[in-house]
Coordinates of C-alpha atoms and ligand atoms in Angstrom, one line a residue:
Chain A
M63 CA -29.6 12.6 -29.3
K64 CA -27.6 10.9 -26.6
K65 CA -24.0 12.2 -26.2
Q66 CA -21.2 9.7 -25.9
A67 CA -19.7 11.6 -22.9
S68 CA -20.2 14.7 -20.7
F69 CA -17.4 16.7 -19.3
I70 CA -18.4 18.5 -16.1
F71 CA -16.5 21.7 -15.7
S72 CA -16.7 25.2 -14.5
P73 CA -13.7 27.5 -13.6
D74 CA -15.2 27.8 -10.2
Q75 CA -14.0 24.3 -9.5
L76 CA -10.6 25.9 -9.0
N77 CA -11.9 27.7 -6.0
Y78 CA -11.3 24.6 -3.9
E79 CA -7.8 25.9 -3.0
F80 CA -6.2 25.6 0.5
S81 CA -3.2 27.7 -0.4
D82 CA -0.8 28.2 -3.3
T83 CA 1.7 25.8 -1.8
H84 CA -0.7 23.1 -0.8
P85 CA -0.2 19.8 -2.7
F86 CA -3.9 19.5 -3.7
N87 CA -4.0 21.8 -6.7
Q88 CA -7.0 22.0 -9.0
K89 CA -4.9 23.7 -11.7
R90 CA -4.5 20.1 -12.9
I91 CA -8.0 20.3 -14.3
I92 CA -7.0 23.3 -16.5
L93 CA -3.8 21.5 -17.5
T94 CA -5.8 18.5 -18.6
M95 CA -8.5 20.4 -20.4
D96 CA -5.9 22.4 -22.3
L97 CA -4.2 19.2 -23.4
L98 CA -7.5 17.7 -24.6
N99 CA -8.3 21.0 -26.3
E100 CA -5.1 20.8 -28.2
L101 CA -6.2 17.4 -29.5
H102 CA -9.6 18.9 -30.3
T103 CA -11.3 16.2 -28.3
I104 CA -13.7 18.2 -26.2
D105 CA -16.7 19.4 -28.1
P106 CA -18.2 22.6 -26.6
D107 CA -21.6 21.0 -26.2
E108 CA -20.0 18.1 -24.2
I109 CA -19.1 20.6 -21.4
V110 CA -21.8 20.7 -18.7
T111 CA -21.7 23.3 -16.0
P112 CA -21.8 21.7 -12.5
R113 CA -24.5 22.7 -10.0
T114 CA -23.8 23.3 -6.3
A115 CA -25.1 20.5 -4.0
T116 CA -27.9 21.7 -1.8
D117 CA -27.7 21.3 2.0
E118 CA -30.3 18.6 1.7
E119 CA -28.1 16.7 -0.6
L120 CA -25.0 17.1 1.6
L121 CA -27.1 15.8 4.5
L122 CA -27.4 12.5 2.6
A123 CA -23.9 11.7 3.8
H124 CA -22.9 14.5 6.3
D125 CA -23.9 15.6 9.7
A126 CA -25.8 18.9 10.0
K127 CA -23.5 20.1 12.7
Y128 CA -20.4 19.5 10.5
I129 CA -21.9 21.4 7.6
E130 CA -22.7 24.3 9.9
I131 CA -19.1 24.3 11.1
V132 CA -17.7 24.3 7.5
K133 CA -20.1 27.2 6.7
K134 CA -18.8 29.2 9.6
A135 CA -15.2 28.3 8.8
S136 CA -15.8 29.7 5.3
K137 CA -16.3 33.1 6.9
G138 CA -13.4 32.8 9.4
E139 CA -15.6 32.2 12.3
V140 CA -14.2 29.0 13.6
S141 CA -11.1 28.7 15.9
E142 CA -8.3 26.3 15.2
N143 CA -9.2 24.3 18.3
I144 CA -12.9 23.8 17.3
G145 CA -11.9 23.2 13.7
S146 CA -9.5 20.4 14.5
I147 CA -12.3 18.5 16.1
Y148 CA -13.9 18.5 12.6
G149 CA -10.6 17.9 10.8
I150 CA -10.4 21.4 9.4
G151 CA -7.9 24.2 10.1
T152 CA -5.2 21.6 10.2
E153 CA -2.0 21.6 8.1
D154 CA -3.5 19.0 5.8
T155 CA -6.9 20.6 5.4
P156 CA -6.5 24.3 6.3
F157 CA -9.3 26.9 6.5
F158 CA -10.0 29.0 3.4
T159 CA -12.5 31.6 2.6
G160 CA -15.6 30.2 0.9
M161 CA -14.6 26.6 1.7
H162 CA -18.3 25.5 2.0
D163 CA -19.3 26.8 -1.4
A164 CA -16.2 25.5 -3.1
S165 CA -16.7 22.0 -1.6
A166 CA -20.4 21.9 -2.3
L167 CA -19.7 22.8 -5.9
L168 CA -17.4 19.8 -6.2
V169 CA -20.1 17.5 -4.8
G170 CA -22.7 19.1 -7.1
G171 CA -20.4 18.4 -10.1
T172 CA -20.5 14.7 -9.3
L173 CA -24.3 14.9 -8.9
T174 CA -24.5 16.7 -12.3
A175 CA -22.5 13.9 -13.8
I176 CA -24.8 11.3 -12.4
D177 CA -27.9 13.1 -13.7
E178 CA -26.4 13.3 -17.2
V179 CA -26.0 9.5 -17.3
M180 CA -29.0 8.4 -15.3
E181 CA -31.4 10.7 -17.2
G182 CA -30.0 9.4 -20.4
R183 CA -28.5 12.6 -21.8
S184 CA -25.1 11.0 -22.0
R185 CA -23.7 7.5 -22.0
Y186 CA -20.7 8.4 -19.7
A187 CA -19.8 11.4 -17.6
L188 CA -16.6 12.8 -16.1
N189 CA -16.2 15.2 -13.2
L190 CA -12.5 15.7 -12.6
G191 CA -13.2 18.1 -9.8
G192 CA -14.6 15.2 -7.6
G193 CA -13.1 12.2 -5.9
L194 CA -12.7 13.5 -2.4
H195 CA -12.8 10.0 -0.9
H196 CA -11.3 10.7 2.5
G197 CA -14.2 12.9 3.7
F198 CA -16.2 11.5 6.7
Q199 CA -19.8 12.0 7.8
G200 CA -18.8 14.5 10.5
K201 CA -15.2 15.2 9.7
A202 CA -12.8 16.4 7.0
S203 CA -9.7 14.3 6.4
G204 CA -6.8 14.1 4.0
F205 CA -7.6 17.3 2.0
C206 CA -11.3 16.3 1.6
I207 CA -14.0 18.4 3.2
Y208 CA -17.2 16.9 1.7
N209 CA -17.2 13.5 0.2
D210 CA -18.8 13.8 -3.2
S211 CA -18.8 10.1 -3.8
S212 CA -20.6 9.3 -0.6
V213 CA -23.2 11.9 -1.3
A214 CA -23.5 10.8 -4.9
I215 CA -23.9 7.1 -4.1
K216 CA -26.7 7.9 -1.6
Y217 CA -28.3 10.1 -4.3
L218 CA -28.1 7.3 -6.8
Q219 CA -29.8 5.0 -4.3
K220 CA -32.5 7.5 -3.3
K221 CA -33.3 9.0 -6.7
Y222 CA -32.6 6.1 -9.0
G223 CA -32.8 3.0 -6.7
A224 CA -29.5 1.9 -8.2
R225 CA -27.1 -0.7 -7.0
V226 CA -23.7 0.9 -7.1
L227 CA -20.2 -0.4 -7.6
Y228 CA -17.6 2.2 -6.5
V229 CA -14.1 1.6 -7.9
D230 CA -11.3 3.5 -6.3
T231 CA -7.8 3.4 -8.0
D232 CA -6.3 6.2 -6.0
A233 CA -3.0 5.2 -4.3
H234 CA -4.7 6.0 -0.9
H235 CA -7.4 3.8 0.5
G236 CA -10.9 5.1 -0.2
D237 CA -11.8 5.1 3.5
G238 CA -14.5 7.7 3.7
V239 CA -16.6 6.0 1.1
Q240 CA -16.0 2.5 2.5
W241 CA -17.1 3.4 6.0
T242 CA -20.2 5.2 4.8
F243 CA -21.4 2.0 3.1
Y244 CA -19.8 -0.6 5.3
D245 CA -23.2 -2.0 6.4
D246 CA -24.9 -1.5 3.1
P247 CA -25.4 -4.7 1.0
D248 CA -26.5 -2.6 -2.1
V249 CA -23.3 -0.6 -2.4
C250 CA -20.0 -2.4 -3.2
T251 CA -16.8 -0.5 -2.5
F252 CA -13.6 -1.6 -4.3
S253 CA -10.3 0.0 -3.5
I254 CA -6.8 -0.8 -4.8
H255 CA -4.2 1.2 -3.0
E256 CA -0.7 1.2 -1.5
T257 CA -0.7 -0.8 1.7
G258 CA -1.5 1.3 4.8
R259 CA 1.5 0.1 6.7
Y260 CA 3.0 3.5 6.3
L261 CA 0.8 5.4 4.0
F262 CA -2.2 7.5 5.0
P263 CA -4.9 6.6 6.0
G264 CA -3.5 3.3 7.2
T265 CA -6.7 1.3 6.6
G266 CA -7.9 -0.8 3.6
N267 CA -6.7 -4.2 4.8
V268 CA -8.1 -7.3 3.0
T269 CA -9.9 -8.2 6.1
E270 CA -12.1 -5.1 5.9
R271 CA -15.0 -6.8 4.1
G272 CA -18.1 -5.0 5.3
N273 CA -20.3 -5.5 8.3
G274 CA -23.6 -7.2 9.1
K275 CA -25.8 -7.3 6.0
G276 CA -23.0 -5.5 4.2
Y277 CA -20.5 -8.2 4.8
G278 CA -18.9 -9.2 1.5
T279 CA -19.5 -5.9 -0.2
S280 CA -16.3 -4.1 0.7
F281 CA -13.2 -5.1 -1.2
N282 CA -9.7 -4.0 -0.5
F283 CA -6.5 -4.7 -2.5
P284 CA -3.6 -3.3 -0.5
I285 CA -0.5 -3.6 -2.7
D286 CA 3.1 -3.3 -1.6
A287 CA 5.1 -0.1 -1.9
F288 CA 7.2 -0.2 -5.1
T289 CA 4.6 -2.2 -6.9
E290 CA 5.0 -1.8 -10.7
D291 CA 2.6 -1.7 -13.6
E292 CA 2.5 -5.4 -14.4
S293 CA 1.5 -6.5 -10.9
F294 CA -0.8 -3.5 -10.3
L295 CA -2.7 -4.3 -13.5
H296 CA -2.9 -8.0 -12.9
I297 CA -4.5 -7.3 -9.4
Y298 CA -6.8 -4.6 -10.8
R299 CA -8.0 -6.7 -13.7
T300 CA -8.5 -9.9 -11.9
A301 CA -10.2 -8.3 -9.0
L302 CA -12.5 -5.9 -10.8
R303 CA -13.7 -8.7 -13.2
E304 CA -14.5 -11.0 -10.3
V305 CA -16.1 -8.4 -8.1
A306 CA -18.3 -7.1 -10.9
E307 CA -19.4 -10.6 -11.8
Y308 CA -20.2 -11.3 -8.2
F309 CA -22.0 -8.0 -7.3
K310 CA -23.7 -7.3 -10.6
P311 CA -24.0 -3.5 -10.3
D312 CA -26.5 -1.2 -12.1
V313 CA -24.0 1.6 -12.4
I314 CA -20.3 2.2 -11.8
L315 CA -18.7 5.2 -10.2
T316 CA -14.9 5.2 -10.6
Q317 CA -12.6 7.4 -8.5
N318 CA -9.5 8.1 -10.6
G319 CA -6.8 9.5 -8.4
A320 CA -3.6 9.8 -10.3
D321 CA -1.2 9.4 -7.4
A322 CA 0.0 5.8 -7.9
H323 CA 2.6 7.0 -10.4
Y324 CA 6.3 6.7 -9.7
L325 CA 6.7 10.5 -9.8
D326 CA 3.9 11.2 -7.3
P327 CA 5.5 12.8 -4.2
L328 CA 3.0 11.5 -1.6
T329 CA 3.0 7.8 -2.3
H330 CA 5.5 5.0 -3.0
L331 CA 4.1 3.0 -5.9
Y332 CA 6.1 2.6 -9.0
S333 CA 3.5 2.7 -11.7
T334 CA 3.8 4.5 -15.1
M335 CA 1.3 6.0 -17.5
K336 CA 0.6 2.4 -18.6
I337 CA -1.9 1.9 -15.8
Y338 CA -3.8 5.1 -16.7
E339 CA -4.3 3.7 -20.2
E340 CA -5.7 0.4 -18.8
I341 CA -7.7 1.6 -15.7
P342 CA -10.4 3.4 -17.7
K343 CA -10.4 0.8 -20.5
L344 CA -11.5 -1.9 -18.1
A345 CA -14.0 0.3 -16.2
K346 CA -15.7 1.1 -19.5
E347 CA -15.8 -2.6 -20.5
I348 CA -17.3 -3.5 -17.2
A349 CA -19.9 -0.7 -17.4
D350 CA -20.9 -1.8 -20.9
E351 CA -21.1 -5.4 -19.9
Y352 CA -23.1 -5.1 -16.6
C353 CA -24.5 -1.6 -16.4
D354 CA -25.8 -0.9 -19.9
G355 CA -22.9 1.5 -20.2
K356 CA -23.7 3.6 -17.1
W357 CA -20.3 4.8 -16.0
I358 CA -19.5 8.0 -14.1
A359 CA -15.9 8.9 -13.5
I360 CA -14.5 11.4 -11.1
G361 CA -11.0 12.7 -10.3
G362 CA -9.2 12.2 -7.0
G363 CA -5.6 12.5 -5.7
G364 CA -2.7 13.4 -8.0
Y365 CA 0.2 15.5 -6.7
D366 CA 2.5 15.7 -9.7
I367 CA 0.2 18.1 -11.5
W368 CA 2.7 18.8 -14.3
R369 CA 4.1 15.5 -15.5
V370 CA 1.5 13.0 -14.4
V371 CA -2.0 14.2 -13.9
P372 CA -2.8 15.9 -17.2
R373 CA -1.7 12.9 -19.3
A374 CA -3.4 10.4 -17.0
W375 CA -6.7 12.3 -16.8
S376 CA -6.7 13.0 -20.6
L377 CA -6.6 9.2 -21.1
L378 CA -9.7 8.9 -19.0
W379 CA -11.7 11.3 -21.3
L380 CA -10.3 9.8 -24.5
T381 CA -11.4 6.4 -23.3
M382 CA -14.9 7.7 -22.7
K383 CA -14.9 9.0 -26.2
S384 CA -13.5 5.7 -27.6
I385 CA -10.5 7.6 -29.0
P386 CA -7.5 5.3 -29.1
V387 CA -4.6 6.0 -26.7
P388 CA -2.3 8.5 -28.4
T389 CA 1.4 7.8 -28.9
G390 CA 4.4 9.9 -29.5
R391 CA 4.8 13.6 -28.5
L392 CA 2.3 15.7 -26.6
P393 CA 1.0 18.7 -28.6
Q394 CA 3.9 21.2 -29.0
A395 CA 1.7 24.1 -28.2
W396 CA 0.8 22.6 -24.8
L397 CA 4.5 21.9 -24.0
D398 CA 5.4 25.4 -25.0
K399 CA 2.7 27.0 -23.0
Y400 CA 3.4 25.2 -19.7
Q401 CA 7.1 24.3 -19.6
P402 CA 8.1 27.9 -18.6
E403 CA 5.6 27.7 -15.7
S404 CA 6.5 24.2 -14.6
P405 CA 9.1 23.8 -11.8
V406 CA 10.0 20.4 -13.3
T407 CA 10.9 19.3 -16.8
L408 CA 7.8 18.1 -18.5
I409 CA 7.6 14.6 -19.9
E410 CA 7.0 15.3 -23.6
T411 CA 5.5 12.0 -24.7
W412 CA 2.2 10.3 -24.0
Q413 CA 4.0 7.2 -22.7
D414 CA 6.6 7.4 -20.0
P415 CA 10.3 7.1 -20.9
A416 CA 11.5 3.5 -20.5
D417 CA 14.2 4.4 -17.9
L418 CA 11.9 6.3 -15.5
Y419 CA 13.4 4.6 -12.5
E420 CA 16.1 2.1 -11.5
P421 CA 15.0 -1.5 -11.5
V422 CA 13.4 -2.7 -8.3
P423 CA 15.5 -5.4 -6.7
R424 CA 12.6 -6.8 -4.6
K425 CA 10.3 -7.1 -7.6
S426 CA 9.6 -10.8 -7.5
D427 CA 8.9 -10.7 -3.7
I428 CA 6.6 -7.7 -4.2
N429 CA 4.7 -9.5 -7.0
E430 CA 4.4 -12.7 -5.0
K431 CA 3.1 -10.9 -1.9
N432 CA 0.5 -9.0 -4.0
E433 CA -0.6 -12.2 -5.5
Q434 CA -1.2 -13.8 -2.1
M435 CA -3.1 -10.7 -1.0
L436 CA -5.3 -11.0 -4.1
T437 CA -6.2 -14.6 -3.2
R438 CA -7.1 -13.6 0.4
A439 CA -9.1 -10.5 -0.7
L440 CA -11.2 -12.5 -3.2
H441 CA -11.7 -15.4 -0.8
V442 CA -15.3 -14.4 -0.1
I443 CA -16.2 -14.7 -3.8
R444 CA -14.2 -17.7 -4.7
K445 CA -15.2 -20.0 -1.9
G446 CA -18.9 -19.7 -2.9
Chain B
M85 CA -4.3 3.0 31.9
L86 CA -6.4 1.0 34.4
V87 CA -8.5 -2.0 34.0
Q88 CA -11.6 0.0 35.0
D89 CA -11.1 2.2 32.0
I90 CA -11.6 -0.6 29.5
M91 CA -13.5 -3.4 31.3
K92 CA -17.1 -4.1 30.4
T93 CA -19.4 -3.3 33.4
D94 CA -22.7 -4.6 32.1
V95 CA -21.8 -8.2 32.7
I96 CA -24.1 -10.9 31.6
T97 CA -24.3 -13.5 34.5
L98 CA -26.2 -16.6 35.6
N99 CA -26.9 -18.3 38.9
S100 CA -25.4 -21.7 39.9
T101 CA -28.8 -23.2 39.8
D102 CA -29.4 -22.2 36.2
T103 CA -28.8 -25.0 33.7
I104 CA -26.5 -25.8 30.8
A105 CA -29.5 -25.0 28.6
D106 CA -29.7 -21.5 30.0
A107 CA -26.0 -21.0 29.4
V108 CA -26.1 -22.3 25.8
Q109 CA -29.0 -20.1 24.9
L110 CA -27.5 -17.0 26.5
M111 CA -24.2 -17.5 24.8
K112 CA -25.9 -17.8 21.4
E113 CA -28.2 -14.9 22.0
K114 CA -25.6 -12.4 23.3
R115 CA -22.8 -13.8 21.2
I116 CA -20.5 -14.3 24.3
R117 CA -18.2 -17.1 25.3
H118 CA -17.9 -16.5 29.0
I119 CA -20.6 -16.3 31.7
P120 CA -19.7 -15.5 35.3
I121 CA -21.8 -17.3 37.9
V122 CA -22.8 -15.1 40.8
E123 CA -24.8 -15.2 44.0
D124 CA -25.8 -11.9 45.5
G125 CA -23.3 -10.2 43.3
Q126 CA -20.5 -12.4 44.5
L127 CA -18.5 -14.3 41.9
K128 CA -18.9 -18.1 42.5
G129 CA -17.6 -19.5 39.2
L130 CA -17.2 -19.2 35.5
V131 CA -18.7 -21.1 32.6
T132 CA -17.1 -20.9 29.2
D133 CA -18.3 -22.2 25.9
R134 CA -15.7 -24.8 26.2
D135 CA -17.0 -26.0 29.6
V136 CA -20.4 -26.4 28.0
K137 CA -19.0 -28.3 25.0
E138 CA -17.0 -30.6 27.3
A139 CA -20.1 -31.4 29.3
S140 CA -21.9 -32.6 26.3
P141 CA -20.2 -35.4 24.3
S142 CA -21.8 -34.4 21.0
S143 CA -21.7 -30.7 20.6
I144 CA -23.6 -27.6 21.8
S145 CA -26.8 -28.3 20.1
E146 CA -30.4 -28.8 20.8
R147 CA -29.7 -32.5 20.4
L148 CA -28.3 -32.7 24.0
E149 CA -29.6 -35.4 26.2
P150 CA -32.5 -33.8 28.1
A151 CA -31.1 -34.8 31.4
L152 CA -27.7 -33.3 30.6
Y153 CA -29.4 -30.2 29.2
E154 CA -31.0 -29.6 32.6
T155 CA -27.7 -30.0 34.6
P156 CA -27.2 -27.1 36.9
L157 CA -24.2 -25.0 36.2
D158 CA -22.5 -25.6 39.6
K159 CA -21.8 -29.1 38.3
I160 CA -19.6 -27.8 35.4
M161 CA -18.5 -24.3 36.3
K162 CA -14.9 -23.5 37.2
T163 CA -14.4 -22.3 40.7
D164 CA -10.7 -21.9 40.9
L165 CA -10.6 -18.6 39.2
L166 CA -8.1 -15.9 38.4
I167 CA -9.5 -12.5 39.1
G168 CA -8.5 -8.9 38.5
H169 CA -9.1 -5.6 40.3
P170 CA -10.5 -2.5 38.6
R171 CA -7.4 -0.5 39.6
D172 CA -4.9 -3.0 38.2
F173 CA -2.9 -1.7 35.3
V174 CA -4.0 -2.9 31.9
E175 CA -0.5 -4.2 31.3
E176 CA -0.8 -6.4 34.4
A177 CA -4.0 -7.8 33.2
A178 CA -2.5 -8.4 29.8
L179 CA 0.4 -10.3 31.4
M180 CA -2.1 -12.6 33.1
F181 CA -3.8 -13.4 29.8
Y182 CA -0.4 -14.2 28.3
T183 CA 0.9 -16.2 31.3
Y184 CA -2.2 -18.3 32.0
E185 CA -3.6 -18.5 28.5
I186 CA -7.0 -17.4 29.7
G187 CA -9.8 -15.9 27.5
C188 CA -11.4 -13.7 30.1
L189 CA -10.8 -12.1 33.5
P190 CA -13.6 -11.4 35.9
I191 CA -13.0 -8.1 37.7
V192 CA -13.8 -8.1 41.4
S193 CA -13.9 -5.4 44.0
N194 CA -15.2 -5.6 47.6
Y195 CA -16.1 -9.3 46.9
Q196 CA -18.5 -8.1 44.2
L197 CA -18.2 -8.8 40.5
V198 CA -17.9 -5.3 38.9
G199 CA -16.8 -6.1 35.4
I200 CA -15.2 -8.5 32.9
L201 CA -12.3 -8.1 30.6
T202 CA -11.9 -10.4 27.5
K203 CA -9.0 -10.9 25.1
T204 CA -11.0 -9.0 22.5
D205 CA -11.3 -6.0 24.8
L206 CA -7.6 -6.0 25.3
L207 CA -6.8 -6.3 21.6
Y208 CA -9.2 -3.5 20.8
N209 CA -7.6 -1.4 23.5
Y210 CA -4.2 -2.1 22.0
I211 CA -5.4 -1.1 18.5
E212 CA -6.8 2.1 19.9
L213 CA -3.5 2.8 21.7
T214 CA -1.6 2.5 18.5
G215 CA -4.0 4.9 16.8
A216 CA -4.4 2.4 14.0
N217 CA -8.1 3.0 13.8
Q218 CA -7.7 6.6 12.8
P219 CA -6.6 8.0 9.5
S220 CA -2.8 8.5 9.8
S221 CA 0.6 8.2 8.2
H222 CA 3.3 6.2 9.8
L223 CA 6.9 7.4 10.1
Q224 CA 10.0 5.5 11.2
I225 CA 13.0 7.4 12.4
R226 CA 16.4 6.0 13.4
V227 CA 17.9 8.0 16.3
P228 CA 20.9 7.7 18.5
N229 CA 20.2 5.7 21.7
K230 CA 20.6 8.6 24.2
P231 CA 18.4 10.4 26.7
G232 CA 16.3 13.3 25.6
I233 CA 16.1 12.2 21.9
L234 CA 12.4 11.6 22.0
Y235 CA 11.9 15.2 23.1
E236 CA 14.0 16.5 20.3
V237 CA 12.1 14.5 17.6
S238 CA 8.7 15.1 19.0
K239 CA 9.4 18.9 19.0
V240 CA 9.4 18.8 15.2
F241 CA 5.8 17.3 15.3
H242 CA 4.9 20.0 17.7
D243 CA 6.3 22.7 15.5
H244 CA 4.0 21.5 12.7
N245 CA 1.0 21.5 15.0
S246 CA 0.6 17.8 14.2
N247 CA -1.5 15.4 16.1
V248 CA 0.6 12.4 17.1
L249 CA -1.6 9.4 17.6
S250 CA 1.0 7.0 18.9
V251 CA 4.7 6.6 19.4
L252 CA 6.6 3.3 19.8
V253 CA 10.2 3.0 20.7
Y254 CA 11.9 -0.1 19.3
P255 CA 15.4 -1.4 19.8
Y256 CA 17.5 -1.2 16.5
Q257 CA 18.4 -4.7 15.6
D258 CA 21.8 -4.1 14.2
S259 CA 23.3 -1.9 16.9
E260 CA 22.6 -0.8 20.4
E261 CA 23.8 2.7 19.5
Y262 CA 20.5 3.4 17.8
K263 CA 16.8 3.1 18.4
I264 CA 13.8 3.2 16.1
L265 CA 11.0 5.6 16.8
A266 CA 7.7 4.9 15.1
F267 CA 5.2 7.7 14.9
R268 CA 1.6 7.5 13.8
V269 CA 0.6 11.0 12.9
K270 CA -2.7 12.4 11.7
R271 CA -1.4 13.7 8.4
M272 CA -1.9 12.8 4.8
N273 CA 1.0 14.9 3.8
P274 CA 3.9 14.2 6.1
L275 CA 6.5 15.7 3.7
P276 CA 7.0 19.0 5.5
I277 CA 7.6 17.2 8.8
I278 CA 10.0 14.8 7.1
D279 CA 12.0 17.6 5.5
D280 CA 12.3 19.3 8.9
L281 CA 13.4 16.0 10.6
K282 CA 16.1 15.6 7.9
A283 CA 17.2 19.2 8.2
Q284 CA 17.7 18.6 11.9
G285 CA 19.9 15.6 11.2
F286 CA 17.5 12.8 11.9
E287 CA 17.4 9.7 9.7
V288 CA 13.9 9.1 8.4
L289 CA 13.9 5.4 7.4
W290 CA 10.3 5.5 6.1
P291 CA 8.9 7.2 4.2
G292 CA 11.3 9.1 2.1
Q293 CA 14.2 6.8 1.7
P294 CA 13.0 4.0 -0.6
E295 CA 14.1 0.7 0.8
M296 CA 14.2 -1.1 -2.5
G297 CA 16.9 -3.5 -1.5
V298 CA 16.3 -6.7 0.4
Ligands
ZN648 ZN1 -4.6 9.7 -3.0

């Protein structure tokens, strides 16, 4: 019998660890699972162990030379000078022992999620360990060594001949995935993110629409710093509806970075838990409407691992399982277990407190600017 | 940076005896808008897409009068040309584009055409200079307007082994006592650098200090 949803997980996913002070921290997966377990919402037979991506699979989206360097770096055989040419051994993406295996496992997890859905064992699938959208063909970037999404989309094309809509709601632009498929008319990349005016990676302008035959299959929605829920959701809903209707995908892959929240230390958006209730809800609706339900979701950024990510990612799973968004307090056992360990005071309710931040004085300017951006970004679709 | 570093050297040219038809076809085929006219490697003139349009009352199309279509290019090419040298500074070339509102600059050395520089080349070069085509974070720092300050600030980037892609120095609008330094740095997580800059007394305008006000 077909499962409603598969949860891809193995404790080895936590081996993707640069250092114990690095902002990218996979402990957030454990925090999320514990929270879901307290709600008794993960059935043991929903958990699927990820496989490791083979070299052949990695080669779908990465250079042989680069893979070789990562393998050598895993054993401490690469100097900082050589590493920096490939984007590793830097302060952002430091060397660590076993970095090849750890990265290949995260990619394999996303491939596992894809097979679960495409081979009909499960309606939806979630791999929180994936979402490393900054990885390039021959280069690591922004904490990402291998790009699981790029490999997975190539895999979906090759093995299943699918037309893929990639939806990226991380606060950073999904540059690695976009550039991989910039010329490809059968992959549509959609990224809503904080404007790159100051934020890494700086790209993701509305004018980046794809190239050659791929023109009109890259969509970018750069929103202003300090954008709040209402404007974020308006842009996301309008854009995703119109893009899905225009592109008509066979399958949807969503990257679910949870770093657009007000509390996230690396970005400057002012969203609350509200957007993490709505983002998966619409993704699921779109998948059901256009893709016969085929929806694979992966993780991504998220640097407030205590107050933001566990709640946001739990909502993703609950949505897959069609469990209504919970309200009120988080399970007391979870709070009791993690408050002592957390360097910050946990938020004890599913929804954020109403006074999370001071009102934004430029709110109407920001909303107006976002609205104009939306019109420009959707120009390709609307003119035709 | 010199013009020779960014100019195109495989220049597509025609002879003055070639026709408007040849020019139209070549522009379409190679997606170019300027064709230098040369004899024995020497620059004799320049034909632009606008010259071709002006020569034909209707438009650039196959519907041109056959006679007009066969007009040799020396009848329509511009001969009073601005030229550049490969060893000119890029800034000098940019100033010529700005001053004379031209779209392209033939580059000549020893009386031979050796390259061509277009507005697009210049713009692309500018973008590369700012590092805007590489993944980066952007920081703005307000500093006192005094000698040596750039060194002090950039030392912090050095200490973090950070690859700085570009630095711009702007005047500070409200007071001459300050300047704004804008750094583009190859980092997703600039927080350790920002903390250090602040610890050393520099004022980081962005990111870090939300400018929520107008
Ligand atoms: Zn991110």
